[in-house]
Coordinates of C-alpha atoms in Angstrom, one line a residue:
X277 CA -5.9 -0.6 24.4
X278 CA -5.1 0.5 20.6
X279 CA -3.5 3.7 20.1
X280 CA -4.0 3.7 16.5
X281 CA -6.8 0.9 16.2
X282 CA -10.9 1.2 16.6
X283 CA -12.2 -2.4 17.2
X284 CA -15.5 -3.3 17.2
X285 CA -18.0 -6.4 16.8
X286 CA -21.3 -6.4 15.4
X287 CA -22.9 -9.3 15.3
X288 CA -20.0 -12.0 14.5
X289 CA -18.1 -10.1 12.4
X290 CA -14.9 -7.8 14.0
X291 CA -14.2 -4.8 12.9
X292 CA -11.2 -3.2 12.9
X293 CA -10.5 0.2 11.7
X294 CA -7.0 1.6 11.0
X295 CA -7.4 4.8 13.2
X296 CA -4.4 7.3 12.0
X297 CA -6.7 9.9 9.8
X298 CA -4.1 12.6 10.1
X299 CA -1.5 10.3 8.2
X300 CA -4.2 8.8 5.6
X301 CA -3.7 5.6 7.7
X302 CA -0.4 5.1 6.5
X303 CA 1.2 2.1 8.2
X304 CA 3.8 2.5 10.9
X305 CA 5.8 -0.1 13.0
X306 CA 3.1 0.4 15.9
X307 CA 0.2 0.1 13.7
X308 CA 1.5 -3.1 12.0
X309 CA 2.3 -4.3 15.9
X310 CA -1.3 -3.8 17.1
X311 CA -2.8 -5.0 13.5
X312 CA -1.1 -8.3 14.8
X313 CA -2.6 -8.1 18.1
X314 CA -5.9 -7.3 17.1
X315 CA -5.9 -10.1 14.6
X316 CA -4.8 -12.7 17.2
X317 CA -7.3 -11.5 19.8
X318 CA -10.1 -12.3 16.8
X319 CA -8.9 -15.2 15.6
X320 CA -8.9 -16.5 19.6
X321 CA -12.8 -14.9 19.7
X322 CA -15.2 -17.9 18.7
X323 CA -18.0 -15.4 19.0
X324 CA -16.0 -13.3 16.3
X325 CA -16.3 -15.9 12.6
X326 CA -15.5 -12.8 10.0
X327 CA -12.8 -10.2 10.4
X328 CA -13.4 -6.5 8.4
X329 CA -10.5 -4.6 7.9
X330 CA -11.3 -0.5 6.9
X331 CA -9.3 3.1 7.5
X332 CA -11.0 6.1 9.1
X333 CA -12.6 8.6 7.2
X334 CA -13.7 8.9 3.8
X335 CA -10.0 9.6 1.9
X336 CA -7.6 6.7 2.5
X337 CA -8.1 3.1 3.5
X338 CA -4.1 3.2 4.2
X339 CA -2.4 5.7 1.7
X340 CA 1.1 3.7 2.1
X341 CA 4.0 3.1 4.8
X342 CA 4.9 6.2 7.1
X343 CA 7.7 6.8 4.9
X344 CA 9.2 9.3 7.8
X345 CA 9.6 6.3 9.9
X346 CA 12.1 4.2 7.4
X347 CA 13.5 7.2 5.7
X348 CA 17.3 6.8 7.7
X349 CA 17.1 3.0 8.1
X350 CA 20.3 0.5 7.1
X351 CA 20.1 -2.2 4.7
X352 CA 19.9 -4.5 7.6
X353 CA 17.2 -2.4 9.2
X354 CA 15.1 -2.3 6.5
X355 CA 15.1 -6.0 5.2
X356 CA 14.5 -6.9 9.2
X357 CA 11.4 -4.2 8.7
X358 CA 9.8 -5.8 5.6
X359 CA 10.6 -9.6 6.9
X360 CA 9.0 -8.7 10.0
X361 CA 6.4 -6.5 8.3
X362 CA 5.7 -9.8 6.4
X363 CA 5.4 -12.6 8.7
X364 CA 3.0 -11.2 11.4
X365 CA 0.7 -8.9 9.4
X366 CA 0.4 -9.8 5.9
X367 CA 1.2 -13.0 5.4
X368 CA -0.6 -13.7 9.0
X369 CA -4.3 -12.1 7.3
X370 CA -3.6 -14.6 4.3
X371 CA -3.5 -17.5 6.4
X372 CA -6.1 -16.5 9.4
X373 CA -8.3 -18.7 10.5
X374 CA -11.5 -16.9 9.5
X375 CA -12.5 -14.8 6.5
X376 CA -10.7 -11.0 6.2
X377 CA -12.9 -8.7 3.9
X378 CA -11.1 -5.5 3.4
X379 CA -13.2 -2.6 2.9
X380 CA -11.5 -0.2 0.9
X381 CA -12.5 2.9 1.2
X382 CA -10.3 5.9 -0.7
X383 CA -7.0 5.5 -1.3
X384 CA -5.2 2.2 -1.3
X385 CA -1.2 2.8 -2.1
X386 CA 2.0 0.7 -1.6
X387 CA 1.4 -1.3 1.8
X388 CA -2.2 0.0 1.8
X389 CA -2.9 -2.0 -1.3
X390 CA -0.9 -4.6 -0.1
X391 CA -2.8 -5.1 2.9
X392 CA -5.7 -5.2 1.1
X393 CA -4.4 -8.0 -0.8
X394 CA -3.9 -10.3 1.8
X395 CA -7.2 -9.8 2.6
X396 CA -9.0 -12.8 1.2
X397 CA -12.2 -10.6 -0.1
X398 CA -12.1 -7.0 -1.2
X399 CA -15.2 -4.6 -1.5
X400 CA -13.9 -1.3 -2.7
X401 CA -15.9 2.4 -2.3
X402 CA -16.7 3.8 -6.0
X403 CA -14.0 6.7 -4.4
X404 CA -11.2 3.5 -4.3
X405 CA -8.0 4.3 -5.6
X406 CA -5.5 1.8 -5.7
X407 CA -1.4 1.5 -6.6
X408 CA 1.9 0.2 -5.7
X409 CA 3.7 3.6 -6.7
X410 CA 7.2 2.7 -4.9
X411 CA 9.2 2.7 -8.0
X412 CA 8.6 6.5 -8.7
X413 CA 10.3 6.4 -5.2
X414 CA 13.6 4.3 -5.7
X415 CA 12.3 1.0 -4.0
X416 CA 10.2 -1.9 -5.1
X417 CA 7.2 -3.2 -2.9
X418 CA 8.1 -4.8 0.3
X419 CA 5.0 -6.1 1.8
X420 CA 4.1 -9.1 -0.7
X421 CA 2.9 -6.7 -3.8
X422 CA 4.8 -8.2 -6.3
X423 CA 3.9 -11.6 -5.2
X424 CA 0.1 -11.2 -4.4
X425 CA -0.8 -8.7 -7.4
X426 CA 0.2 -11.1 -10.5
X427 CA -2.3 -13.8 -8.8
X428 CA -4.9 -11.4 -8.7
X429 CA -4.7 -9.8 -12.0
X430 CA -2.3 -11.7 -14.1
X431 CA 1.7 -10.6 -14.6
X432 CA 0.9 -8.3 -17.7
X433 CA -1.2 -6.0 -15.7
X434 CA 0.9 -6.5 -12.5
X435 CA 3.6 -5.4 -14.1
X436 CA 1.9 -2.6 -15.3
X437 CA 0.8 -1.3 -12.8
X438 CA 4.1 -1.8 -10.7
X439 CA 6.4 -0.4 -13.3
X440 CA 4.5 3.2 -14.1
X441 CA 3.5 3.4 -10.4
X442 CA 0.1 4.5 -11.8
X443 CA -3.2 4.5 -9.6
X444 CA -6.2 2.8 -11.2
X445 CA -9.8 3.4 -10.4
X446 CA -12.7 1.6 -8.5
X447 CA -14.3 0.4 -11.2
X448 CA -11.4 -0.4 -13.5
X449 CA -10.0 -2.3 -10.2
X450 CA -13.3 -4.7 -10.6
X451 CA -12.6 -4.9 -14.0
X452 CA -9.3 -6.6 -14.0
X453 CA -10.1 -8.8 -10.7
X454 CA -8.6 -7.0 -8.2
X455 CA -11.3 -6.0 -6.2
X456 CA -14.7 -8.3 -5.7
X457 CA -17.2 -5.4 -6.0
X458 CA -18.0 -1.7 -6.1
X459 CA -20.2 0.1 -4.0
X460 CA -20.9 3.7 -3.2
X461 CA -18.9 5.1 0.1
X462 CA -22.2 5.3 1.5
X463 CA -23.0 1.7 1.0
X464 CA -19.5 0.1 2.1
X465 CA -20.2 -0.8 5.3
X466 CA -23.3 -2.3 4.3
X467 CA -22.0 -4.2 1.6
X468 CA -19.2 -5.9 3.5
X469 CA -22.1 -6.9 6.5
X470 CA -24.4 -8.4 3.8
X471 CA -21.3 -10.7 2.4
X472 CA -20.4 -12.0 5.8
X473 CA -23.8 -12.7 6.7
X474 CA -23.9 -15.1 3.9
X475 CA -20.3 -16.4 4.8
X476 CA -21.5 -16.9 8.6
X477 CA -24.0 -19.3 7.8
X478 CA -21.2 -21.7 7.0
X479 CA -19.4 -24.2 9.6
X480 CA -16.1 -22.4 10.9
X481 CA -14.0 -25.4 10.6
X482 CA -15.0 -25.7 7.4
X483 CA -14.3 -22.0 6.1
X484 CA -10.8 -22.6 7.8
X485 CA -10.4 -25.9 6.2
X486 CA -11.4 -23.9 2.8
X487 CA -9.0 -20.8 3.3
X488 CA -5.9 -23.6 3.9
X489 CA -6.8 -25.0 0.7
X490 CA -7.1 -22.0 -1.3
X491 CA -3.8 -21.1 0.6
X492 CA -2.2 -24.2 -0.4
X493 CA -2.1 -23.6 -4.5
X494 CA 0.3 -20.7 -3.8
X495 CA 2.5 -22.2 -1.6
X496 CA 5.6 -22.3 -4.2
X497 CA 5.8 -18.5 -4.6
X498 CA 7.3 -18.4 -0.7
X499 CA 10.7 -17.9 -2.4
X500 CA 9.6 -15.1 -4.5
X501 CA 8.7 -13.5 -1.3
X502 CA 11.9 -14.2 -0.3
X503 CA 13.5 -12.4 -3.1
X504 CA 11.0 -9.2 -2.4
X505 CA 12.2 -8.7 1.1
X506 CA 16.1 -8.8 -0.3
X507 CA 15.1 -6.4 -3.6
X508 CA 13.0 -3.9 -1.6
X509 CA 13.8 -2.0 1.3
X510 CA 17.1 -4.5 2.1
X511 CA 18.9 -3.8 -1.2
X512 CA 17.4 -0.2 -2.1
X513 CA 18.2 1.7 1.2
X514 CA 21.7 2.3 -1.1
X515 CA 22.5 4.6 -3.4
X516 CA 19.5 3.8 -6.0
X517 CA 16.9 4.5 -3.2
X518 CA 18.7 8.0 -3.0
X519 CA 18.2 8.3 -6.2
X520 CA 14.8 7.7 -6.3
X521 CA 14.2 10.3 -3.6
X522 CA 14.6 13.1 -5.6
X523 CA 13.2 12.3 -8.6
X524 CA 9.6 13.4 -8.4
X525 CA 11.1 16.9 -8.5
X526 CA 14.2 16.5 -10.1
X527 CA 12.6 15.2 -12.9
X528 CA 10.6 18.6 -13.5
X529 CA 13.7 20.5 -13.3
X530 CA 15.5 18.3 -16.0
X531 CA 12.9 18.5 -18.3
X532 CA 12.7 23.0 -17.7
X533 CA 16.4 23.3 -17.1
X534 CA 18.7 20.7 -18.6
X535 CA 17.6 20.6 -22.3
X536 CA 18.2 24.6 -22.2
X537 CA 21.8 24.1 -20.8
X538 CA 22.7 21.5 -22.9
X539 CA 21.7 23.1 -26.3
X540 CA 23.9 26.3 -25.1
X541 CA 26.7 25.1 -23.0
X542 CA 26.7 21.1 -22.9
X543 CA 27.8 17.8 -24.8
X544 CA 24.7 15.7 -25.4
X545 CA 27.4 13.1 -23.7
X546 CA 27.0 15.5 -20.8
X547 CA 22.9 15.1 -20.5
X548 CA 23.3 12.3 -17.7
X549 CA 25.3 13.9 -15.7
X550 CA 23.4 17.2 -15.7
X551 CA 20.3 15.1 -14.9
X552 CA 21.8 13.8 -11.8
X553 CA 23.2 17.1 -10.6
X554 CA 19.8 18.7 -10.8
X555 CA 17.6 16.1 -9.3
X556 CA 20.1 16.3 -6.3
X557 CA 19.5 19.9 -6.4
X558 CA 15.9 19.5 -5.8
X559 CA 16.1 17.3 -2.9
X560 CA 18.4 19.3 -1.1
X561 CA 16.1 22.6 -1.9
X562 CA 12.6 21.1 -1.8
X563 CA 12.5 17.3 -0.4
X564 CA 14.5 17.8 2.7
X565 CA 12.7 21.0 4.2
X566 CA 9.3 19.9 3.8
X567 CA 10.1 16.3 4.3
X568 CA 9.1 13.7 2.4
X569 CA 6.4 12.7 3.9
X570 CA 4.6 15.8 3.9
X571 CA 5.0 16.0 0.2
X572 CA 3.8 13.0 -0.6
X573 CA 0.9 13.4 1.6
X574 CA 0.2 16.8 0.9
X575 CA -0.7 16.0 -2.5
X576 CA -3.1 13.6 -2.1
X577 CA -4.7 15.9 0.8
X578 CA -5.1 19.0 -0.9
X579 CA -6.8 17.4 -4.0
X580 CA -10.2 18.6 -4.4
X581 CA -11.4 16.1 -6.3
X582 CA -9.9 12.1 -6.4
X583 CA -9.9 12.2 -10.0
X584 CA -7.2 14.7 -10.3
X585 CA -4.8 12.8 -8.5
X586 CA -5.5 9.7 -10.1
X587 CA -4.9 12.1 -13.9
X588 CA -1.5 12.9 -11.6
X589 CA -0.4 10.2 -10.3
X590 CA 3.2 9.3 -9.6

């Protein structure tokens, strides 16, 4: 029994639905466990030949990690957290047995996009929005982002998108390759059926054979995965991490409250300095209270329209 999890089948395709509506679906240790779980009870399923992976609700497929959960961890911690992460969720949907279609409906952030890309099809909602905004956050992707996005969309755009942290839109997702196709919320679920249909009238062994040779062209980038899982949440959990923290605030207050100091009081060698000092200040007064994982949701919650946290993203 999933805690966090709906399965279902229709016809041969399993469904499973990412159940944690309160949290925008963000990923958690248990969720990641019982994806696993659910995934091996599928691929063992022979009445089961195409796997559809969606979040409840209308707003998020999966807005991110549960950034609560990993706030405290060690180095050691966390690079045992993305390794693990890795191995039996995300690298486990690229090399199922049977097709994985994500349905992405709303947002699709850091480990939410992620898991969409290890998806081998994606069908996005015209409400999508999609990023990898750990950077504004101190930290790098951990879940195969850097790896998976550059042979989607090419390493100009990648980068892009990974070094502003920006979110990009439905359609301009389709546009650059990064989703399949874009439908209406309405019509997702739809959509996704109608593909599989057309995939289940294939032999299995042959859709598996297919999948490992697809698989097989990428196969020299495991060491760049390697070097994600050792740059991300292993190496960042330091001092830069902490830094990162803070900034989403602290950069607001530099930009009101240092320039004034320094043209009164301060050096211009002094500007640095400053910058730190009051991006600690807002994490002690702002970040820490709330929590950080209430302000990050909170933002994307109280938007009353997508579009204006896409103009606002981080």
């Amino acid at each position: 029994m999933s805690k966090n999890l709906i399965l279902e089948q229709e016809n041969q395709v399993g469904w499973i639905t990412i159940n944690r509506p309160d949290q925008l679906n963000a990923l958690n240790r248990e969720t990641i466990a019982e994806l696993h779980q659910a995934l091996l009870d599928f691929r063992e399923n022979a009445n089961i030949g195409v796997v559809c992976i969606t979040g409840a609700g209308e707003k998020a497929f999966v807005a991110g990690a549960d950034i609560k959960e990993f706030a405290d961890y060690t180095n050691s911690e966390g690079g045992a957290l993305a390794a693990t992460g890795q191995a039996i969720l995300f690298n486990y949907i690229e090399q199922m047995n049977k097709p994985v279609i994500a349905a992405v409906n709303g947002f699709a952030l850091g480990g939410g996009l992620e898991l969409a890309m290890a998806c081998h099809i994606r069908i996005a909602s015209s409400n999508a929005r999609m990023g990898l905004p750990e950077v504004s956050l101190g930290v790098i992707p951990g879940y195969g982002g850097t790896q998976r996005l550059p042979q989607l969309i090419g390493r100009g755009r990648a980068n892009q998108l990974i070094f502003t942290g920006e979110m990009i839109n439905a359609t301009q997702a389709n546009s650059w390759g990064l989703v399949n196709s874009v439908v209406e919320p309405a019509e997702l679920k739809q959509e996704v059926m109608a593909l599989a249909a057309k995939i289940l009238k294939n032999a299995p062994n042959a859709l598996e054979k297919a999948i490992t040779a697809v698989n097989a062209g990428f196969d020299d980038v495991s060491q760049g995965f390697n070097v994600e899982i050792e740059s991300s949440i292993a190496k960042l959990f330091g001092q830069t991490a902490l830094y990162g923290l803070p900034s989403i605030l602290g950069r607001l207050l530099n930009y009101l409250l240092v320039p004034l100091y320094t043209a009164v009081f301060a050096k211009p060698a002094d500007y640095g300095v400053l910058s730190d000092l009051y991006a600690y200040v807002a994490f002690l007064m702002v970040l820490l209270p709330l929590g950080m994982e209430t302000a990050y949701f909170r933002f994307i919650q109280e938007a009353p329209d997508p579009d204006k946290v896409f103009n606002n993203s981080f």
